[in-house]
mmCIF file of C-alpha atoms in Angstrom:
data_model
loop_
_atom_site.group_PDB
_atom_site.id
_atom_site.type_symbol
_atom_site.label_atom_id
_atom_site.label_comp_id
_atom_site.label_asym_id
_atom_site.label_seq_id
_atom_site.Cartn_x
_atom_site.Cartn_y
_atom_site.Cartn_z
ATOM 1 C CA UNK A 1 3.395 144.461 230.286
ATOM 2 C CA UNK A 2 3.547 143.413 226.232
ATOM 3 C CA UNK A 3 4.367 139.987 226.245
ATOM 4 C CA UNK A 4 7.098 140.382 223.907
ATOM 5 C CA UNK A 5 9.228 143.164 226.307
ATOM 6 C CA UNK A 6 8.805 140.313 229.420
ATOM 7 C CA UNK A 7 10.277 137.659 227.337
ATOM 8 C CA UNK A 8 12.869 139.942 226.034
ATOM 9 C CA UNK A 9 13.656 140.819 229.804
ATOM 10 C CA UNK A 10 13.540 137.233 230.815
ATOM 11 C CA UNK A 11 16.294 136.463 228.348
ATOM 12 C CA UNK A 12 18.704 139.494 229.166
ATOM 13 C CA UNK A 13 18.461 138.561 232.529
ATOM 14 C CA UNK A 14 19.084 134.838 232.130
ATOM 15 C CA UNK A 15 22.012 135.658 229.927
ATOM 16 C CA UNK A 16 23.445 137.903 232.457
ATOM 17 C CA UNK A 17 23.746 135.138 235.018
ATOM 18 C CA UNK A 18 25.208 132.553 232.943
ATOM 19 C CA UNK A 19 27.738 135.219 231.921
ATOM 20 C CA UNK A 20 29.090 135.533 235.515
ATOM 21 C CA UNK A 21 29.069 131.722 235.969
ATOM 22 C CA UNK A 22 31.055 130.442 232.613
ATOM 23 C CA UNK A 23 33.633 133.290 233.417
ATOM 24 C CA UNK A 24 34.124 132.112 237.050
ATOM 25 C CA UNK A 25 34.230 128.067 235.819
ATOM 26 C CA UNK A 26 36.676 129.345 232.842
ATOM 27 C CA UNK A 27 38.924 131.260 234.867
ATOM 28 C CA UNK A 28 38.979 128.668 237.596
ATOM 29 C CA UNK A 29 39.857 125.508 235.209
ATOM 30 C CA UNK A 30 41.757 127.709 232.445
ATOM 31 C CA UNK A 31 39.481 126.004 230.183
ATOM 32 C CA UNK A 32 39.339 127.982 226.798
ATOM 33 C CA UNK A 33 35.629 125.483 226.035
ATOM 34 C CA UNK A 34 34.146 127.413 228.816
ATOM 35 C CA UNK A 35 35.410 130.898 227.886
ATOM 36 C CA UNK A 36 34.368 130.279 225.145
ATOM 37 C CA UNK A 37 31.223 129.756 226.132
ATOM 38 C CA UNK A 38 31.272 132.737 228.255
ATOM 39 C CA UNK A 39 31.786 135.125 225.420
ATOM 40 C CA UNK A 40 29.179 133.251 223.206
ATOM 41 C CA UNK A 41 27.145 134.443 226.398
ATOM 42 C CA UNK A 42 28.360 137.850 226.092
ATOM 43 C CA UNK A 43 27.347 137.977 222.605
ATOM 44 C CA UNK A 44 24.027 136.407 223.292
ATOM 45 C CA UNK A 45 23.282 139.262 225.984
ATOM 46 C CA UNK A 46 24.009 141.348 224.094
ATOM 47 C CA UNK A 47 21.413 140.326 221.254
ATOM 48 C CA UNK A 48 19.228 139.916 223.882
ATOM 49 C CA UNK A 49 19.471 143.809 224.947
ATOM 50 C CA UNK A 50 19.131 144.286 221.179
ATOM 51 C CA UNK A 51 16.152 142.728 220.878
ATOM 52 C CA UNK A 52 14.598 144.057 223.852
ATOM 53 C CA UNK A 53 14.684 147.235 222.186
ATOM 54 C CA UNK A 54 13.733 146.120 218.995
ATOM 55 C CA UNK A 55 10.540 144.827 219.824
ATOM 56 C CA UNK A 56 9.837 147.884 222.179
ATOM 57 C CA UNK A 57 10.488 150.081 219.162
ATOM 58 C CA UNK A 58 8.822 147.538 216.615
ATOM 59 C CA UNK A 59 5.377 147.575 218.423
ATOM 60 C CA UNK A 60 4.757 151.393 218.457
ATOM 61 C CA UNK A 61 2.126 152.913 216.196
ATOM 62 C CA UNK A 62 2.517 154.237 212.894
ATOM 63 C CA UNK A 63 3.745 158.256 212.628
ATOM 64 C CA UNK A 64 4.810 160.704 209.610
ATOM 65 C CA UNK A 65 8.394 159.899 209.915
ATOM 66 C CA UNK A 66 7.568 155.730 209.408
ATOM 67 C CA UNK A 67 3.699 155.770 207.517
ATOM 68 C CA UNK A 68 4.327 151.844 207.605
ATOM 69 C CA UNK A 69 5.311 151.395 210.959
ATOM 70 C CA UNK A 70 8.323 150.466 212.836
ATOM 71 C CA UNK A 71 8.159 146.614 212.369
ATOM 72 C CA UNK A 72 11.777 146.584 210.193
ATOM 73 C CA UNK A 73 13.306 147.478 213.246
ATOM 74 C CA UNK A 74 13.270 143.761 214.162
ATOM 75 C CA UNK A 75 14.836 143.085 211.061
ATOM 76 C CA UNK A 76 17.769 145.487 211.423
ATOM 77 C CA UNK A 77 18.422 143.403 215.062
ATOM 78 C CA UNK A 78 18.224 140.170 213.209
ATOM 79 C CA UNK A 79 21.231 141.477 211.113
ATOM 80 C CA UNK A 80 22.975 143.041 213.966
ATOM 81 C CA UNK A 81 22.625 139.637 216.228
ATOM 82 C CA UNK A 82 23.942 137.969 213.382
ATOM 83 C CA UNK A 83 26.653 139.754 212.877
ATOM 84 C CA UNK A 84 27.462 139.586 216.408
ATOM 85 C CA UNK A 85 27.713 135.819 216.287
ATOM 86 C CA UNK A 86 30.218 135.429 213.649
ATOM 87 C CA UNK A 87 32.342 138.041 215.514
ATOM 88 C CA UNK A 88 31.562 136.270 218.777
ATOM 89 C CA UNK A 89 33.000 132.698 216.394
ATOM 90 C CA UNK A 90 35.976 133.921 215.190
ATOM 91 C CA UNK A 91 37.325 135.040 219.115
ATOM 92 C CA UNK A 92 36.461 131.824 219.761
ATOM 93 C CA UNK A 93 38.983 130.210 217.561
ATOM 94 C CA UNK A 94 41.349 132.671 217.993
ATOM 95 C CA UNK A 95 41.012 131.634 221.952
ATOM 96 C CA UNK A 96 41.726 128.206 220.953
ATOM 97 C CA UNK A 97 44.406 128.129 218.514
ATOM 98 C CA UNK A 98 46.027 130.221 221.215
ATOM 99 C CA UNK A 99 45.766 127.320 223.805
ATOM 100 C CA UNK A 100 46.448 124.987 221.315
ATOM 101 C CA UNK A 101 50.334 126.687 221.363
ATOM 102 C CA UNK A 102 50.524 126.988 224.830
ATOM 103 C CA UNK A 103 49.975 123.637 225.685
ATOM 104 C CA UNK A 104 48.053 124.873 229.491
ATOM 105 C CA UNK A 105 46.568 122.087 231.147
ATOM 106 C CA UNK A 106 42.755 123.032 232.579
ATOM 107 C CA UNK A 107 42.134 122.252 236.375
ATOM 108 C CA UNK A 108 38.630 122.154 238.080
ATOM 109 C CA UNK A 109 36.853 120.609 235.324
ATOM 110 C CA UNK A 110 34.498 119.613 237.755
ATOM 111 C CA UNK A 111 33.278 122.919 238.371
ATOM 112 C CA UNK A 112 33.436 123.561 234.767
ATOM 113 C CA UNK A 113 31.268 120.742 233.683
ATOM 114 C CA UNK A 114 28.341 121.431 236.768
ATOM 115 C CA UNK A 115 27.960 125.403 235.023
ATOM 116 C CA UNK A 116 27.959 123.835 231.237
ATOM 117 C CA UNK A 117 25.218 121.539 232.125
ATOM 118 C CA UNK A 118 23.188 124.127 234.530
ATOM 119 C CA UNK A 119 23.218 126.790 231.218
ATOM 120 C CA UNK A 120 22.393 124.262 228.871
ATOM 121 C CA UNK A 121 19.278 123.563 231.272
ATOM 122 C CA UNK A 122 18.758 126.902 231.756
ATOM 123 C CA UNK A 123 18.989 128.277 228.127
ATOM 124 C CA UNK A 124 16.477 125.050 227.356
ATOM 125 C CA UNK A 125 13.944 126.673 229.357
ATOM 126 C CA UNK A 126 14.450 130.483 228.274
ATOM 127 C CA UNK A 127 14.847 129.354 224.482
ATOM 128 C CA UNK A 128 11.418 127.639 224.657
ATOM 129 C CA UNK A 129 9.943 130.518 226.197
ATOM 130 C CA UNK A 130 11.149 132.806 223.488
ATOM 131 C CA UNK A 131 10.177 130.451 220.676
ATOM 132 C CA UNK A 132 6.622 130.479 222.117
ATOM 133 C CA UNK A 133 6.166 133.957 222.048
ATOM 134 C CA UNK A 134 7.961 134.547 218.948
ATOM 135 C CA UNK A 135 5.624 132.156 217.107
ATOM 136 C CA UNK A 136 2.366 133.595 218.780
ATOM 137 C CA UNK A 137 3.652 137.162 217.605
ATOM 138 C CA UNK A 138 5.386 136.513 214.613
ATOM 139 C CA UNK A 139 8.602 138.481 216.019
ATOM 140 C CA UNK A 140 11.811 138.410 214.212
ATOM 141 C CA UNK A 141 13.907 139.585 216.649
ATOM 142 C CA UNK A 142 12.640 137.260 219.516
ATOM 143 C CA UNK A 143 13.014 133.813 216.998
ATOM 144 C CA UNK A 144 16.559 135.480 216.602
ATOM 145 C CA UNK A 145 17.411 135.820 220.607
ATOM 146 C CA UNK A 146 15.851 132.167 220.970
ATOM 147 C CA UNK A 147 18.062 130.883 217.883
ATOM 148 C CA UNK A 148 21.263 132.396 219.988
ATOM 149 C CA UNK A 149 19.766 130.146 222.650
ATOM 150 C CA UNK A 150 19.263 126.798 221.183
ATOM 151 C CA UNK A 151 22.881 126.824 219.729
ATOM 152 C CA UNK A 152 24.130 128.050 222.911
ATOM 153 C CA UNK A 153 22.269 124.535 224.307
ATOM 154 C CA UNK A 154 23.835 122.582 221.876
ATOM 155 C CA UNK A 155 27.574 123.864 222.519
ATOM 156 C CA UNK A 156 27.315 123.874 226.101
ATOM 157 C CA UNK A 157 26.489 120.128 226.506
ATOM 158 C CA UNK A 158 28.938 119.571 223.591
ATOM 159 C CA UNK A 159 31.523 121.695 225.923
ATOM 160 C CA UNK A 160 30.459 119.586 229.101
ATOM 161 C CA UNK A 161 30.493 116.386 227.470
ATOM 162 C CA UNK A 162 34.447 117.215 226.258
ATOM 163 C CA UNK A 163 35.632 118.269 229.816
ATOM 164 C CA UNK A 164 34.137 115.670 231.216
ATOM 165 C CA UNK A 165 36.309 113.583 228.307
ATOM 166 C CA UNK A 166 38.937 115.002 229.280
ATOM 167 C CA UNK A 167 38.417 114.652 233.003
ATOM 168 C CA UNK A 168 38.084 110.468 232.079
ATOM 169 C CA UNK A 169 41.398 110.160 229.827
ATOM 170 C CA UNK A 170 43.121 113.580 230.742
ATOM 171 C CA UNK A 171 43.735 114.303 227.041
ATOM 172 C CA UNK A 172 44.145 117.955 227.338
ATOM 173 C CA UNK A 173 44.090 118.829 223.430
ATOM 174 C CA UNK A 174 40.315 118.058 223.335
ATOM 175 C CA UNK A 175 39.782 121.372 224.965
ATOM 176 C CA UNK A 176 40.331 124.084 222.246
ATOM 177 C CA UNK A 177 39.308 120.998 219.588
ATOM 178 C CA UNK A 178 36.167 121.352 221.402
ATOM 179 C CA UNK A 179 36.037 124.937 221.698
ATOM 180 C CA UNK A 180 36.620 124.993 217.555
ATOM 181 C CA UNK A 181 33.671 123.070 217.247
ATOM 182 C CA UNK A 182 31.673 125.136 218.921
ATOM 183 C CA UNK A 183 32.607 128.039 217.119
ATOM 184 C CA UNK A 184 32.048 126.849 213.434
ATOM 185 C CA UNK A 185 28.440 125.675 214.739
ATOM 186 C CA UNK A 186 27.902 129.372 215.463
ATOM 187 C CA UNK A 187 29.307 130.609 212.021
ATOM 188 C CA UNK A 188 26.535 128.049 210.844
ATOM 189 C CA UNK A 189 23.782 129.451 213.064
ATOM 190 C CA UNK A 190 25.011 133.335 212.033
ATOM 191 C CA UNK A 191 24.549 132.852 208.505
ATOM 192 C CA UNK A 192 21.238 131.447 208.454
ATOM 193 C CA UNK A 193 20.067 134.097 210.748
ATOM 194 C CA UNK A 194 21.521 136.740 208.634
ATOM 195 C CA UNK A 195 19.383 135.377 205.495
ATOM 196 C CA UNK A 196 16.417 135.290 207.416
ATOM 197 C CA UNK A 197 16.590 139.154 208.849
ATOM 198 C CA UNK A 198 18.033 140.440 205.735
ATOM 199 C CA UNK A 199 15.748 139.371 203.222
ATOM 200 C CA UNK A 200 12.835 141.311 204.202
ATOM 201 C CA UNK A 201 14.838 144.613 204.543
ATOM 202 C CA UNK A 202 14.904 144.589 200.391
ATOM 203 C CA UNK A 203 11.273 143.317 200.599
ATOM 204 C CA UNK A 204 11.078 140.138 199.606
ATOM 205 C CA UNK A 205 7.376 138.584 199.088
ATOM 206 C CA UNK A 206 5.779 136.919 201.445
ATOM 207 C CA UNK A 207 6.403 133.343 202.552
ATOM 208 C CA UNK A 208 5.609 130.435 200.474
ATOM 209 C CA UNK A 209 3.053 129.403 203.215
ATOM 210 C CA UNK A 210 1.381 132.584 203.309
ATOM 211 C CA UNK A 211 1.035 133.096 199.410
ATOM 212 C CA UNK A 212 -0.674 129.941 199.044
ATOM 213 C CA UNK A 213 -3.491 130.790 201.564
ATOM 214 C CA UNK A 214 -3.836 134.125 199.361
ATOM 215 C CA UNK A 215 -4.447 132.434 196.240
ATOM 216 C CA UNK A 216 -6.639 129.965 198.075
ATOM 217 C CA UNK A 217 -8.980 132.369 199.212
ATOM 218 C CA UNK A 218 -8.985 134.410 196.237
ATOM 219 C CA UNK A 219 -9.776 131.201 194.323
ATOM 220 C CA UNK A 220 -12.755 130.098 196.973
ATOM 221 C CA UNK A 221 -14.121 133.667 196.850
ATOM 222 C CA UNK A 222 -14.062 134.213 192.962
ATOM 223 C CA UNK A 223 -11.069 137.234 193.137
ATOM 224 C CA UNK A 224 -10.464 138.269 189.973
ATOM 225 C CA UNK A 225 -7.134 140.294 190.245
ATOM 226 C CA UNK A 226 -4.184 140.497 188.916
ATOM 227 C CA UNK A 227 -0.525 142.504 189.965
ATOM 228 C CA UNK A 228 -0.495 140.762 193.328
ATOM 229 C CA UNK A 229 2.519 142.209 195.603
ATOM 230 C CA UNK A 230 3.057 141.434 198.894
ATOM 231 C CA UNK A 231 5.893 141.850 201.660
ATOM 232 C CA UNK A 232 6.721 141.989 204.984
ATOM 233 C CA UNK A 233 8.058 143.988 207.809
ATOM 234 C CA UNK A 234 9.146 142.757 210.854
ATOM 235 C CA UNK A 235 5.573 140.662 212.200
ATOM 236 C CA UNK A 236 3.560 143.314 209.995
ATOM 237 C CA UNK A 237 2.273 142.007 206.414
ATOM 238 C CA UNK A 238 1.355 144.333 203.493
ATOM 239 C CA UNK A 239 -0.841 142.838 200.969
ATOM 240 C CA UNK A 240 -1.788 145.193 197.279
ATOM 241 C CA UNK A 241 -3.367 143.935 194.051
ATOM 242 C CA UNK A 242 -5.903 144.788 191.393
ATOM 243 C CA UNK A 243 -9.273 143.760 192.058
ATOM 244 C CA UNK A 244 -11.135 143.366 188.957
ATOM 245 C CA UNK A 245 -14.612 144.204 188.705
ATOM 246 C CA UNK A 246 -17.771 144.869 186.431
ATOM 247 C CA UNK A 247 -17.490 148.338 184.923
ATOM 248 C CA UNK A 248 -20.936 148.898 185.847
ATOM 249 C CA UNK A 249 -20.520 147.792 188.778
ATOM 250 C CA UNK A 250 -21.569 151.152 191.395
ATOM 251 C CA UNK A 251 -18.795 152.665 194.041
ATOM 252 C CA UNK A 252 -20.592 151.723 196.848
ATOM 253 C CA UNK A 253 -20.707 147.993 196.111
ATOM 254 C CA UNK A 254 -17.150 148.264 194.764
ATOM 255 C CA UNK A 255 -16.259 149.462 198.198
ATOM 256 C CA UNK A 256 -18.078 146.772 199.663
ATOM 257 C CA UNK A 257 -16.290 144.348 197.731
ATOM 258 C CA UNK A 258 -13.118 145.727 198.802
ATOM 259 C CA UNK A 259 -14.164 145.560 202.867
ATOM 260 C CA UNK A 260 -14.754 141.938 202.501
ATOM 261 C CA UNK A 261 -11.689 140.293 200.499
ATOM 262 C CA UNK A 262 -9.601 142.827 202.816
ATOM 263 C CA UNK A 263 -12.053 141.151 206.434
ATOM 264 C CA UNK A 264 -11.323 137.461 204.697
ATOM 265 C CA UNK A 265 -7.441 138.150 204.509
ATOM 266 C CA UNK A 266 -7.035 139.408 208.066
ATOM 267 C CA UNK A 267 -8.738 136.418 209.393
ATOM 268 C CA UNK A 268 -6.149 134.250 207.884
ATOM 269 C CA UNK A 269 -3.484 136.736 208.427
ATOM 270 C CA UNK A 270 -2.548 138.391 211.245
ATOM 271 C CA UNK A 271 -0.890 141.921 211.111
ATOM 272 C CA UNK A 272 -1.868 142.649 207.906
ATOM 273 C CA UNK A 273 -2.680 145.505 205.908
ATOM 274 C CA UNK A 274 -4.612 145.227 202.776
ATOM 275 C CA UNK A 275 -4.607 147.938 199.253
ATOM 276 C CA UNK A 276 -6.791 147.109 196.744
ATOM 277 C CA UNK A 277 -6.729 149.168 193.199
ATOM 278 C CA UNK A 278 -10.197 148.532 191.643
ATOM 279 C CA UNK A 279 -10.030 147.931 187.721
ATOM 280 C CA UNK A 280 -12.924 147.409 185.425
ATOM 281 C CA UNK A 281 -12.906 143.810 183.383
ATOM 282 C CA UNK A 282 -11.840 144.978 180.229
ATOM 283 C CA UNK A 283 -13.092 142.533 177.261
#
């Protein structure tokens, strides 16, 4: 199985548990931290379905309809998933402010605080998974899921360390404070995700990172060239320039030429696709 679909899997079906649990816990205690949790949850399995598909559809092969492959697909999940997170924010605070007028007191906080705890463990483990593969395959969508993850560690200790506040001093207000909290750190998390997916759907040039081990090689390898353009789409990279050459220089070894800057890119590289347009040195 690709590696990417199992770890996509892996994370829809980790979601889906936690899910189940925060909703029991919240609907237990009345605790609008841990419903709010549970629909962060919601939102993150859904993401998660999104970016199953996404890299299942970002992986397959070139056609007539999509000459440059399907690897923006990732990108349009990224934007989705981000999207998702502010929505998934703002019925957060909308829980709270609610419980913040009703005054409800939350029972079973002990129950509440044992599920917080077990997802944050949980979502440590999945997250790092993710990450991991994302970084060996360079997959937008998967760094985007894992992202969804890691905040969703953060706020659920943050969540069990305020019931469990609340269970010491029985200051009930902390709740839907907490639960606030929570959802302007997932505004934060939404809008840098959003950047990062949305800039390479108006094809932006390649990272800083990558650029500079471009020019180095060209440098160590005596490129001349000039009109260098580069972007990206989802984990593929597209790479075009002009190559300058001797005008008397003969097709064959032109072509030649070509073969090996392109062979000495894709070893630094991965995914990439090289076009070179071959110019004569003009004087």
């Amino acid at each position: 199985m690709n590696k990417k679909v199992s770890v996509a899997r892996l994370s829809v079906a980790s979601n889906t548990l936690l899910i189940v649990l925060k909703l029991i816990a919240g609907l237990m205690s009345g605790s609008v931290s841990i419903i709010s949790e549970a629909i962060h949850s919601m939102m993150d399995l859904l993401a998660a379905v999104i970016a199953f598909f996404a890299v299942r559809i970002s992986d397959n092969p070139a056609d007539e309809r999509h000459p440059y492959g399907h690897g923006k697909f990732e990108n349009v999940s990224g934007v989705i998933e981000a999207f998702l997170i502010f929505v998934a924010a703002v019925w957060i605070i909308i829980e709270a402010v609610q419980k913040l007028m009703s005054k409800e007191d939350s029972e079973f906080l002990g129950v509440g605080i044992a599920v917080m705890f077990i997802s944050a463990m949980v979502n440590i483990f999945v997250s790092r998974r993710l990450y991991k593969v994302a970084k060996e395959t360079d997959s937008m969508a998967l760094e985007a899921d894992a992202l969804h993850l890691k905040t969703d560690v953060l706020t659920s200790l943050g969540v069990a360390i305020g019931l469990s506040l609340i269970y010491i001093t029985g200051i009930q207000i902390l709740d839907p404070i907490i639960a606030i909290l929570v959802a302007l750190m997932i505004m934060r998390e939404s809008y840098f995700l959003l950047i990062r997916a949305y800039r390479p759907l108006l094809d932006t040039a390649l990272d800083k990172e990558d650029l500079e081990i471009i020019e180095t090689l060209f440098k160590k390898n005596n490129v001349e060239y000039h009109d260098l353009k580069t972007r990206k789409s989802g984990n593929y990279k597209f790479v075009e320039f002009h190559l300058e050459l001797n005008p008397e220089a003969k097709i064959v070894d032109a072509h030649n030429r070509c073969d090996e800057i392109e062979d000495l890119l894709k070893s630094k590289l991965d995914h990439l696709t090289v076009t070179i347009h071959v110019e004569p040195i003009m004087n």
